[in-house]
Amino acid sequence: MARRISTDEGRAALAAVRAADAASARPARADLATAVRYLLQLLVEKAPGNAVEVRVPPFGAVQVLEGPRHTRGTPPNVVETDTATWIALATGAESWADAVAAGRILASGTRADLSALLPLRP
């Protein structure tokens, strides 16, 4: 993630995404991108490190949790999900267990369970 997203900017993007969802409309791409990146930023602040890569294509990927660092190829611990699921997980609208059971999270590696870190409560 290139630049830091301010709390006000992140919360405004989340509010815009929620409003669009409530109206059964498609959120603006810019709002989705900012909301996802803001929530990933909060995750990095909460659990800094390089042991697990969290991917939310197409908007972002970060490394979190202390532990062995990977530098080449696919990391041993990866979590990948879509934008809507990531926002729901990070804000507490959905539980980790429910998203995993529904197949909306692809997680590999022994450290790829982020349930203890979520929700982020922005």
PDB file of C-alpha atoms in Angstrom:
ATOM      1  CA  MET A   1       0.000   0.000   0.000  1.00  0.00           C
ATOM      2  CA  ALA A   2       1.547   3.206  -1.171  1.00  0.00           C
ATOM      3  CA  ARG A   3       0.024   5.950   0.934  1.00  0.00           C
ATOM      4  CA  ARG A   4      -1.557   6.085   4.351  1.00  0.00           C
ATOM      5  CA  ILE A   5      -5.333   6.465   4.324  1.00  0.00           C
ATOM      6  CA  SER A   6      -6.623   8.844   6.968  1.00  0.00           C
ATOM      7  CA  THR A   7      -9.241   7.681   9.442  1.00  0.00           C
ATOM      8  CA  ASP A   8     -11.755  10.175   8.042  1.00  0.00           C
ATOM      9  CA  GLU A   9     -11.138   9.046   4.457  1.00  0.00           C
ATOM     10  CA  GLY A  10     -11.366   5.360   5.422  1.00  0.00           C
ATOM     11  CA  ARG A  11     -14.558   5.787   7.402  1.00  0.00           C
ATOM     12  CA  ALA A  12     -16.138   7.846   4.619  1.00  0.00           C
ATOM     13  CA  ALA A  13     -15.362   5.100   2.099  1.00  0.00           C
ATOM     14  CA  LEU A  14     -16.813   2.442   4.409  1.00  0.00           C
ATOM     15  CA  ALA A  15     -19.949   4.546   4.890  1.00  0.00           C
ATOM     16  CA  ALA A  16     -20.314   4.953   1.119  1.00  0.00           C
ATOM     17  CA  VAL A  17     -19.944   1.192   0.585  1.00  0.00           C
ATOM     18  CA  ARG A  18     -22.526   0.460   3.313  1.00  0.00           C
ATOM     19  CA  ALA A  19     -24.947   3.024   1.843  1.00  0.00           C
ATOM     20  CA  ALA A  20     -24.651   1.493  -1.609  1.00  0.00           C
ATOM     21  CA  ASP A  21     -25.171  -2.001  -0.176  1.00  0.00           C
ATOM     22  CA  ALA A  22     -28.227  -0.827   1.778  1.00  0.00           C
ATOM     23  CA  ALA A  23     -29.675   0.618  -1.420  1.00  0.00           C
ATOM     24  CA  SER A  24     -28.896  -2.624  -3.281  1.00  0.00           C
ATOM     25  CA  ALA A  25     -26.605  -0.611  -5.528  1.00  0.00           C
ATOM     26  CA  ARG A  26     -23.077  -1.342  -6.636  1.00  0.00           C
ATOM     27  CA  PRO A  27     -20.540   0.661  -4.591  1.00  0.00           C
ATOM     28  CA  ALA A  28     -18.227   2.972  -6.505  1.00  0.00           C
ATOM     29  CA  ARG A  29     -14.923   1.309  -7.359  1.00  0.00           C
ATOM     30  CA  ALA A  30     -12.971   4.123  -5.687  1.00  0.00           C
ATOM     31  CA  ASP A  31     -14.954   3.673  -2.466  1.00  0.00           C
ATOM     32  CA  LEU A  32     -14.384  -0.089  -2.518  1.00  0.00           C
ATOM     33  CA  ALA A  33     -10.670   0.355  -3.131  1.00  0.00           C
ATOM     34  CA  THR A  34     -10.284   2.880  -0.333  1.00  0.00           C
ATOM     35  CA  ALA A  35     -12.363   0.841   2.123  1.00  0.00           C
ATOM     36  CA  VAL A  36     -10.394  -2.353   1.431  1.00  0.00           C
ATOM     37  CA  ARG A  37      -7.028  -0.620   1.643  1.00  0.00           C
ATOM     38  CA  TYR A  38      -8.012   1.219   4.827  1.00  0.00           C
ATOM     39  CA  LEU A  39      -9.060  -2.031   6.508  1.00  0.00           C
ATOM     40  CA  LEU A  40      -5.852  -3.750   5.374  1.00  0.00           C
ATOM     41  CA  GLN A  41      -3.924  -0.816   6.809  1.00  0.00           C
ATOM     42  CA  LEU A  42      -5.702  -1.289  10.155  1.00  0.00           C
ATOM     43  CA  LEU A  43      -4.838  -4.996  10.093  1.00  0.00           C
ATOM     44  CA  VAL A  44      -1.153  -4.204   9.537  1.00  0.00           C
ATOM     45  CA  GLU A  45      -1.246  -1.751  12.448  1.00  0.00           C
ATOM     46  CA  LYS A  46      -2.888  -4.347  14.691  1.00  0.00           C
ATOM     47  CA  ALA A  47      -0.646  -7.288  13.716  1.00  0.00           C
ATOM     48  CA  PRO A  48       2.608  -6.110  12.118  1.00  0.00           C
ATOM     49  CA  GLY A  49       4.925  -8.697  10.634  1.00  0.00           C
ATOM     50  CA  ASN A  50       5.636 -10.756   7.548  1.00  0.00           C
ATOM     51  CA  ALA A  51       4.430 -14.291   8.288  1.00  0.00           C
ATOM     52  CA  VAL A  52       1.010 -14.203   6.585  1.00  0.00           C
ATOM     53  CA  GLU A  53       0.050 -12.571   3.305  1.00  0.00           C
ATOM     54  CA  VAL A  54      -3.518 -11.259   3.153  1.00  0.00           C
ATOM     55  CA  ARG A  55      -4.801 -10.685  -0.376  1.00  0.00           C
ATOM     56  CA  VAL A  56      -7.969  -8.862  -1.390  1.00  0.00           C
ATOM     57  CA  PRO A  57      -7.776  -8.678  -5.171  1.00  0.00           C
ATOM     58  CA  PRO A  58      -7.749  -6.428  -7.047  1.00  0.00           C
ATOM     59  CA  PHE A  59      -7.258  -3.775  -4.384  1.00  0.00           C
ATOM     60  CA  GLY A  60      -4.520  -4.861  -2.042  1.00  0.00           C
ATOM     61  CA  ALA A  61      -2.259  -7.333  -0.341  1.00  0.00           C
ATOM     62  CA  VAL A  62      -0.355  -6.965   2.917  1.00  0.00           C
ATOM     63  CA  GLN A  63       1.844  -9.044   5.142  1.00  0.00           C
ATOM     64  CA  VAL A  64       0.975  -9.400   8.822  1.00  0.00           C
ATOM     65  CA  LEU A  65       1.878 -11.320  11.982  1.00  0.00           C
ATOM     66  CA  GLU A  66       5.318 -11.805  13.432  1.00  0.00           C
ATOM     67  CA  GLY A  67       7.142 -14.904  12.291  1.00  0.00           C
ATOM     68  CA  PRO A  68       9.296 -16.252   9.514  1.00  0.00           C
ATOM     69  CA  ARG A  69       9.590 -13.869   6.600  1.00  0.00           C
ATOM     70  CA  HIS A  70       9.260 -15.077   3.033  1.00  0.00           C
ATOM     71  CA  THR A  71      10.970 -13.269   0.194  1.00  0.00           C
ATOM     72  CA  ARG A  72      10.379 -15.256  -2.992  1.00  0.00           C
ATOM     73  CA  GLY A  73       7.510 -17.134  -4.542  1.00  0.00           C
ATOM     74  CA  THR A  74       4.235 -17.948  -2.876  1.00  0.00           C
ATOM     75  CA  PRO A  75       4.371 -17.438   0.877  1.00  0.00           C
ATOM     76  CA  PRO A  76       3.618 -20.439   3.115  1.00  0.00           C
ATOM     77  CA  ASN A  77       0.716 -18.666   4.848  1.00  0.00           C
ATOM     78  CA  VAL A  78      -1.822 -16.970   2.585  1.00  0.00           C
ATOM     79  CA  VAL A  79      -5.339 -15.656   3.105  1.00  0.00           C
ATOM     80  CA  GLU A  80      -7.315 -14.519   0.067  1.00  0.00           C
ATOM     81  CA  THR A  81     -10.868 -13.277  -0.150  1.00  0.00           C
ATOM     82  CA  ASP A  82     -13.077 -10.973  -2.203  1.00  0.00           C
ATOM     83  CA  THR A  83     -13.781  -7.339  -1.364  1.00  0.00           C
ATOM     84  CA  ALA A  84     -17.262  -7.811   0.097  1.00  0.00           C
ATOM     85  CA  THR A  85     -16.146 -10.652   2.350  1.00  0.00           C
ATOM     86  CA  TRP A  86     -13.077  -8.743   3.538  1.00  0.00           C
ATOM     87  CA  ILE A  87     -15.153  -5.691   4.445  1.00  0.00           C
ATOM     88  CA  ALA A  88     -17.713  -7.888   6.227  1.00  0.00           C
ATOM     89  CA  LEU A  89     -15.000  -9.729   8.178  1.00  0.00           C
ATOM     90  CA  ALA A  90     -13.069  -6.607   9.105  1.00  0.00           C
ATOM     91  CA  THR A  91     -16.150  -4.707  10.278  1.00  0.00           C
ATOM     92  CA  GLY A  92     -17.731  -7.600  12.159  1.00  0.00           C
ATOM     93  CA  ALA A  93     -20.669  -8.089   9.810  1.00  0.00           C
ATOM     94  CA  GLU A  94     -19.572 -11.696   9.242  1.00  0.00           C
ATOM     95  CA  SER A  95     -17.566 -14.159  11.298  1.00  0.00           C
ATOM     96  CA  TRP A  96     -14.398 -15.860  10.098  1.00  0.00           C
ATOM     97  CA  ALA A  97     -15.950 -19.292  10.677  1.00  0.00           C
ATOM     98  CA  ASP A  98     -19.034 -18.477   8.596  1.00  0.00           C
ATOM     99  CA  ALA A  99     -16.977 -17.096   5.704  1.00  0.00           C
ATOM    100  CA  VAL A 100     -14.673 -20.134   5.737  1.00  0.00           C
ATOM    101  CA  ALA A 101     -17.651 -22.520   5.860  1.00  0.00           C
ATOM    102  CA  ALA A 102     -19.217 -20.707   2.892  1.00  0.00           C
ATOM    103  CA  GLY A 103     -15.988 -21.002   0.902  1.00  0.00           C
ATOM    104  CA  ARG A 104     -15.416 -17.245   0.652  1.00  0.00           C
ATOM    105  CA  ILE A 105     -11.945 -17.423   2.220  1.00  0.00           C
ATOM    106  CA  LEU A 106      -9.026 -19.308   0.730  1.00  0.00           C
ATOM    107  CA  ALA A 107      -6.550 -19.873   3.546  1.00  0.00           C
ATOM    108  CA  SER A 108      -3.408 -21.965   3.459  1.00  0.00           C
ATOM    109  CA  GLY A 109      -0.686 -22.467   6.015  1.00  0.00           C
ATOM    110  CA  THR A 110      -0.621 -23.079   9.727  1.00  0.00           C
ATOM    111  CA  ARG A 111      -0.882 -19.372  10.592  1.00  0.00           C
ATOM    112  CA  ALA A 112      -3.588 -18.426   8.097  1.00  0.00           C
ATOM    113  CA  ASP A 113      -6.440 -18.199  10.616  1.00  0.00           C
ATOM    114  CA  LEU A 114      -7.085 -14.511  11.275  1.00  0.00           C
ATOM    115  CA  SER A 115     -10.161 -15.012  13.452  1.00  0.00           C
ATOM    116  CA  ALA A 116      -8.379 -13.738  16.583  1.00  0.00           C
ATOM    117  CA  LEU A 117      -7.607 -10.437  14.821  1.00  0.00           C
ATOM    118  CA  LEU A 118     -11.061  -9.765  13.416  1.00  0.00           C
ATOM    119  CA  PRO A 119     -13.167  -7.714  13.470  1.00  0.00           C
ATOM    120  CA  LEU A 120     -11.020  -4.598  13.335  1.00  0.00           C
ATOM    121  CA  ARG A 121     -13.725  -2.152  14.459  1.00  0.00           C
ATOM    122  CA  PRO A 122     -12.638   0.853  12.426  1.00  0.00           C
TER     123      PRO A 122
END
